[in-house]
């Protein structure tokens, strides 16, 4: 197996160049996902071990380092939502309906997208830079020479960490958002906590909860694959590292929004 087989091109122009580059990128993303799934299966069967230090470092990078940012952002969103509901309630006497609608939109759309964007900005870009650095410096070739599968070794722990932390962050972000919105409405408009909790209970049925928890996992998977493809496409030119980071952020945000839109159009009809 050569570096070209794993998507590592020795040319300065980088891998996946030319008119068919996007097809190669999709194929490499599929190969990356298959390699990671194979690693996880071997770990479950006891035939391989998870790189615990790398996994722990990825958890810190994908999660703990952006916990303050997620808490601040979701708390601010909760206060903004509370303020907007207050403005509507001052004109309409439909608190239950408004709370139900806003709660549903927040759980299914707002919080998962915000978490996805923050994870892309921190963990996704970091993964792309790491993969690009390994490619530019030739360390990917070194892994191959030593008989180590470069994708499983570099992406496997990171993808698992991103999935776990995205799942946890959506739960945490939702709780913080509704706590902030509830306190605002209680203090500014007199909406009772009982009414707010009733709106939550009505909005958060089992299918809604499943959808809200599945979305961040899908977003994290897309972010990891996009970061891996862009990092591997850096080639031998050091400028490819910055290009990989920029393309990953833009591509991840676009993928999150387009995927969410497709989900709405295809699965909710």
CSV table of C-alpha atoms in Angstrom, one decimal:
chain,number,residue,atom,x,y,z
A,1,UNK,CA,0.0,0.0,0.0
A,2,UNK,CA,1.4,3.4,-0.9
A,3,UNK,CA,0.6,6.9,0.3
A,4,UNK,CA,-1.4,7.5,-2.9
A,5,UNK,CA,-3.6,4.6,-2.0
A,6,UNK,CA,-4.5,6.4,1.3
A,7,UNK,CA,-5.2,9.7,-0.5
A,8,UNK,CA,-1.7,11.1,0.3
A,9,UNK,CA,-0.4,12.7,-2.8
A,10,UNK,CA,3.2,13.8,-3.1
A,11,UNK,CA,2.5,16.6,-5.5
A,12,UNK,CA,2.4,20.1,-4.2
A,13,UNK,CA,-1.1,20.6,-5.8
A,14,UNK,CA,-2.5,18.1,-3.3
A,15,UNK,CA,-4.6,15.1,-3.6
A,16,UNK,CA,-8.0,15.0,-5.2
A,17,UNK,CA,-7.1,17.6,-7.9
A,18,UNK,CA,-8.6,17.8,-11.3
A,19,UNK,CA,-12.2,17.6,-12.7
A,20,UNK,CA,-12.9,14.3,-10.9
A,21,UNK,CA,-11.5,15.4,-7.6
A,22,UNK,CA,-14.9,15.6,-5.9
A,23,UNK,CA,-15.6,12.0,-6.8
A,24,UNK,CA,-12.2,11.0,-5.2
A,25,UNK,CA,-13.1,13.0,-2.1
A,26,UNK,CA,-16.4,11.2,-1.7
A,27,UNK,CA,-14.7,7.9,-2.2
A,28,UNK,CA,-12.0,8.7,0.3
A,29,UNK,CA,-14.6,9.8,2.8
A,30,UNK,CA,-16.4,6.5,2.4
A,31,UNK,CA,-13.1,4.6,2.9
A,32,UNK,CA,-12.4,6.7,6.0
A,33,UNK,CA,-15.8,5.8,7.5
A,34,UNK,CA,-15.3,2.1,6.6
A,35,UNK,CA,-11.9,2.1,8.2
A,36,UNK,CA,-13.1,3.6,11.4
A,37,UNK,CA,-16.1,1.3,11.6
A,38,UNK,CA,-13.7,-1.7,11.1
A,39,UNK,CA,-11.5,-0.5,13.9
A,40,UNK,CA,-14.5,-0.1,16.3
A,41,UNK,CA,-15.7,-3.6,15.4
A,42,UNK,CA,-12.3,-5.1,16.0
A,43,UNK,CA,-12.1,-3.3,19.4
A,44,UNK,CA,-15.6,-4.7,20.3
A,45,UNK,CA,-14.4,-8.2,19.3
A,46,UNK,CA,-11.2,-7.9,21.4
A,47,UNK,CA,-8.9,-8.0,18.3
A,48,UNK,CA,-7.7,-4.4,18.7
A,49,UNK,CA,-7.2,-1.8,21.4
A,50,UNK,CA,-8.4,1.7,21.5
A,51,UNK,CA,-5.6,4.3,21.7
A,52,UNK,CA,-6.7,5.6,25.1
A,53,UNK,CA,-4.3,8.5,25.4
A,54,UNK,CA,-5.3,9.7,21.9
A,55,UNK,CA,-8.9,9.2,22.7
A,56,UNK,CA,-8.6,11.2,25.9
A,57,UNK,CA,-6.8,14.0,24.1
A,58,UNK,CA,-9.5,14.0,21.5
A,59,UNK,CA,-12.2,14.2,24.2
A,60,UNK,CA,-10.5,17.3,25.6
A,61,UNK,CA,-10.1,18.8,22.1
A,62,UNK,CA,-13.6,17.9,20.9
A,63,UNK,CA,-15.4,18.7,24.0
A,64,UNK,CA,-14.0,20.1,27.2
A,65,UNK,CA,-12.2,22.9,25.6
A,66,UNK,CA,-15.4,24.3,24.0
A,67,UNK,CA,-17.8,23.6,27.0
A,68,UNK,CA,-17.6,27.2,28.2
A,69,UNK,CA,-18.3,28.5,24.7
A,70,UNK,CA,-21.3,26.2,24.3
A,71,UNK,CA,-22.6,27.1,27.7
A,72,UNK,CA,-22.3,30.8,27.0
A,73,UNK,CA,-23.8,30.6,23.5
A,74,UNK,CA,-26.8,28.4,24.6
A,75,UNK,CA,-27.5,30.6,27.6
A,76,UNK,CA,-27.4,33.7,25.4
A,77,UNK,CA,-29.7,32.0,22.9
A,78,UNK,CA,-32.1,31.0,25.8
A,79,UNK,CA,-32.3,34.6,26.9
A,80,UNK,CA,-32.8,35.9,23.4
A,81,UNK,CA,-35.6,33.3,22.9
A,82,UNK,CA,-37.1,34.3,26.2
A,83,UNK,CA,-37.1,38.0,25.2
A,84,UNK,CA,-38.7,37.3,21.8
A,85,UNK,CA,-41.4,35.2,23.4
A,86,UNK,CA,-42.0,38.0,25.9
A,87,UNK,CA,-42.5,40.4,23.0
A,88,UNK,CA,-45.0,38.1,21.4
A,89,UNK,CA,-46.9,37.4,24.6
A,90,UNK,CA,-47.4,41.1,25.2
A,91,UNK,CA,-49.5,41.1,22.0
A,92,UNK,CA,-51.1,37.7,22.0
A,93,UNK,CA,-52.7,35.6,24.7
A,94,UNK,CA,-51.4,32.3,23.4
A,95,UNK,CA,-48.6,31.4,25.7
A,96,UNK,CA,-49.0,27.7,25.5
A,97,UNK,CA,-49.0,27.6,21.7
A,98,UNK,CA,-46.1,29.9,21.4
A,99,UNK,CA,-44.0,28.0,24.0
A,100,UNK,CA,-44.8,24.7,22.3
A,101,UNK,CA,-43.7,26.0,18.8
A,102,UNK,CA,-40.5,27.7,20.0
A,103,UNK,CA,-39.6,24.7,22.2
A,104,UNK,CA,-40.0,22.3,19.2
A,105,UNK,CA,-37.9,24.5,16.9
A,106,UNK,CA,-35.2,25.0,19.6
A,107,UNK,CA,-34.8,21.3,20.3
A,108,UNK,CA,-34.9,20.0,16.7
A,109,UNK,CA,-33.1,22.8,14.9
A,110,UNK,CA,-31.4,25.5,16.8
A,111,UNK,CA,-29.3,23.7,19.5
A,112,UNK,CA,-28.1,20.8,17.2
A,113,UNK,CA,-27.0,23.3,14.5
A,114,UNK,CA,-25.2,25.5,17.0
A,115,UNK,CA,-23.4,22.6,18.6
A,116,UNK,CA,-22.4,21.3,15.2
A,117,UNK,CA,-21.0,24.6,14.1
A,118,UNK,CA,-19.0,25.0,17.4
A,119,UNK,CA,-17.7,21.4,17.1
A,120,UNK,CA,-16.7,22.1,13.5
A,121,UNK,CA,-14.9,25.3,14.5
A,122,UNK,CA,-12.9,23.6,17.2
A,123,UNK,CA,-12.5,19.8,16.7
A,124,UNK,CA,-13.1,19.7,13.0
A,125,UNK,CA,-10.5,22.4,12.1
A,126,UNK,CA,-8.1,20.8,14.6
A,127,UNK,CA,-8.5,17.4,12.9
A,128,UNK,CA,-8.0,19.0,9.4
A,129,UNK,CA,-4.8,20.8,10.5
A,130,UNK,CA,-3.5,17.6,12.1
A,131,UNK,CA,-4.1,15.5,9.1
A,132,UNK,CA,-2.7,18.2,6.8
A,133,UNK,CA,0.4,18.5,8.9
A,134,UNK,CA,1.0,14.7,8.9
A,135,UNK,CA,0.6,14.8,5.1
A,136,UNK,CA,2.8,17.8,4.5
A,137,UNK,CA,5.6,16.5,6.7
A,138,UNK,CA,5.4,13.0,5.3
A,139,UNK,CA,4.5,11.4,8.6
A,140,UNK,CA,1.6,9.6,6.9
A,141,UNK,CA,4.1,7.8,4.8
A,142,UNK,CA,6.0,6.9,7.9
A,143,UNK,CA,2.9,5.3,9.4
A,144,UNK,CA,2.5,3.2,6.3
A,145,UNK,CA,6.1,2.1,6.3
A,146,UNK,CA,5.8,1.0,9.9
A,147,UNK,CA,2.7,-1.1,9.0
A,148,UNK,CA,0.2,1.2,10.8
A,149,UNK,CA,-3.1,2.1,9.1
A,150,UNK,CA,-2.9,5.9,9.0
A,151,UNK,CA,-6.7,6.5,9.0
A,152,UNK,CA,-7.5,4.2,11.8
A,153,UNK,CA,-4.6,5.5,13.8
A,154,UNK,CA,-5.3,9.2,13.3
A,155,UNK,CA,-9.0,9.4,12.8
A,156,UNK,CA,-10.5,6.5,14.8
A,157,UNK,CA,-10.1,8.0,18.3
A,158,UNK,CA,-11.0,11.5,17.1
A,159,UNK,CA,-14.3,10.4,15.4
A,160,UNK,CA,-15.4,8.5,18.5
A,161,UNK,CA,-14.6,11.5,20.7
A,162,UNK,CA,-16.5,13.9,18.5
A,163,UNK,CA,-19.6,11.6,18.4
A,164,UNK,CA,-19.7,11.3,22.2
A,165,UNK,CA,-19.1,14.9,22.9
A,166,UNK,CA,-21.6,16.1,20.3
A,167,UNK,CA,-24.2,13.9,21.9
A,168,UNK,CA,-23.4,15.2,25.3
A,169,UNK,CA,-23.3,18.8,24.2
A,170,UNK,CA,-26.8,18.7,22.6
A,171,UNK,CA,-28.2,17.5,25.9
A,172,UNK,CA,-26.3,20.1,27.9
A,173,UNK,CA,-27.0,22.9,25.5
A,174,UNK,CA,-30.7,22.2,25.4
A,175,UNK,CA,-30.9,22.2,29.2
A,176,UNK,CA,-29.0,25.5,29.4
A,177,UNK,CA,-31.1,27.1,26.7
A,178,UNK,CA,-34.4,26.3,28.3
A,179,UNK,CA,-33.2,27.1,31.8
A,180,UNK,CA,-32.2,30.6,30.6
A,181,UNK,CA,-35.4,31.1,28.6
A,182,UNK,CA,-37.5,29.9,31.5
A,183,UNK,CA,-35.9,32.2,34.0
A,184,UNK,CA,-36.3,35.2,31.7
A,185,UNK,CA,-40.0,34.4,31.1
A,186,UNK,CA,-40.7,33.8,34.7
A,187,UNK,CA,-39.0,37.1,35.8
A,188,UNK,CA,-40.2,39.3,32.9
A,189,UNK,CA,-43.6,38.1,31.9
A,190,UNK,CA,-44.8,36.0,34.9
A,191,UNK,CA,-45.1,32.8,32.8
A,192,UNK,CA,-45.1,30.1,35.4
A,193,UNK,CA,-42.5,27.3,35.4
A,194,UNK,CA,-45.4,24.8,35.3
A,195,UNK,CA,-46.6,26.2,32.0
A,196,UNK,CA,-43.1,26.2,30.6
A,197,UNK,CA,-42.5,22.6,31.7
A,198,UNK,CA,-45.8,21.6,30.2
A,199,UNK,CA,-44.8,23.0,26.9
A,200,UNK,CA,-41.5,21.0,27.1
A,201,UNK,CA,-43.4,17.8,27.9
A,202,UNK,CA,-45.8,18.3,25.0
A,203,UNK,CA,-42.9,19.1,22.6
A,204,UNK,CA,-40.5,16.4,23.6
A,205,UNK,CA,-42.1,13.2,22.7
A,206,UNK,CA,-40.0,10.1,21.9
A,207,UNK,CA,-39.7,10.6,18.1
A,208,UNK,CA,-38.6,14.2,18.7
A,209,UNK,CA,-36.0,13.3,21.2
A,210,UNK,CA,-34.6,10.6,19.0
A,211,UNK,CA,-34.4,13.0,16.1
A,212,UNK,CA,-32.8,15.7,18.3
A,213,UNK,CA,-30.1,13.2,19.5
A,214,UNK,CA,-29.4,11.6,16.1
A,215,UNK,CA,-28.8,14.9,14.3
A,216,UNK,CA,-25.6,15.9,16.3
A,217,UNK,CA,-24.2,12.4,15.7
A,218,UNK,CA,-24.7,12.8,11.9
A,219,UNK,CA,-23.2,16.3,12.0
A,220,UNK,CA,-20.2,15.1,13.9
A,221,UNK,CA,-19.7,12.3,11.4
A,222,UNK,CA,-19.8,14.7,8.5
A,223,UNK,CA,-17.4,17.1,10.2
A,224,UNK,CA,-14.9,14.4,10.8
A,225,UNK,CA,-15.0,13.1,7.2
A,226,UNK,CA,-14.8,16.6,5.7
A,227,UNK,CA,-11.8,17.4,8.0
A,228,UNK,CA,-10.0,14.1,7.0
A,229,UNK,CA,-10.6,14.6,3.3
A,230,UNK,CA,-9.4,18.2,3.4
A,231,UNK,CA,-6.4,17.5,5.6
A,232,UNK,CA,-5.3,14.6,3.4
A,233,UNK,CA,-5.7,16.8,0.3
A,234,UNK,CA,-3.1,19.2,1.6
A,235,UNK,CA,-0.3,17.7,-0.5
A,236,UNK,CA,3.3,18.6,0.3
A,237,UNK,CA,2.8,22.4,0.2
A,238,UNK,CA,2.8,23.9,3.8
A,239,UNK,CA,0.2,26.4,2.5
A,240,UNK,CA,-2.2,23.4,2.2
A,241,UNK,CA,-2.5,23.4,6.0
A,242,UNK,CA,-4.2,26.7,6.2
A,243,UNK,CA,-6.3,25.8,3.1
A,244,UNK,CA,-7.4,22.6,4.8
A,245,UNK,CA,-8.5,24.5,7.9
A,246,UNK,CA,-10.5,27.1,5.9
A,247,UNK,CA,-12.1,24.5,3.6
A,248,UNK,CA,-13.1,22.4,6.6
A,249,UNK,CA,-14.9,25.2,8.4
A,250,UNK,CA,-16.7,26.3,5.4
A,251,UNK,CA,-17.5,22.8,4.2
A,252,UNK,CA,-18.6,21.6,7.6
A,253,UNK,CA,-21.0,24.5,8.2
A,254,UNK,CA,-22.5,24.1,4.7
A,255,UNK,CA,-22.8,20.4,5.2
A,256,UNK,CA,-24.6,20.9,8.5
A,257,UNK,CA,-27.2,23.3,7.0
A,258,UNK,CA,-27.7,21.4,3.8
A,259,UNK,CA,-28.1,18.1,5.7
A,260,UNK,CA,-30.6,19.6,8.1
A,261,UNK,CA,-32.6,21.1,5.2
A,262,UNK,CA,-32.6,17.7,3.3
A,263,UNK,CA,-33.8,16.0,6.5
A,264,UNK,CA,-36.7,18.4,6.7
A,265,UNK,CA,-37.6,18.0,3.0
A,266,UNK,CA,-37.2,14.3,2.7
A,267,UNK,CA,-38.1,12.8,6.1
A,268,UNK,CA,-40.8,15.1,7.4
A,269,UNK,CA,-43.0,15.1,4.3
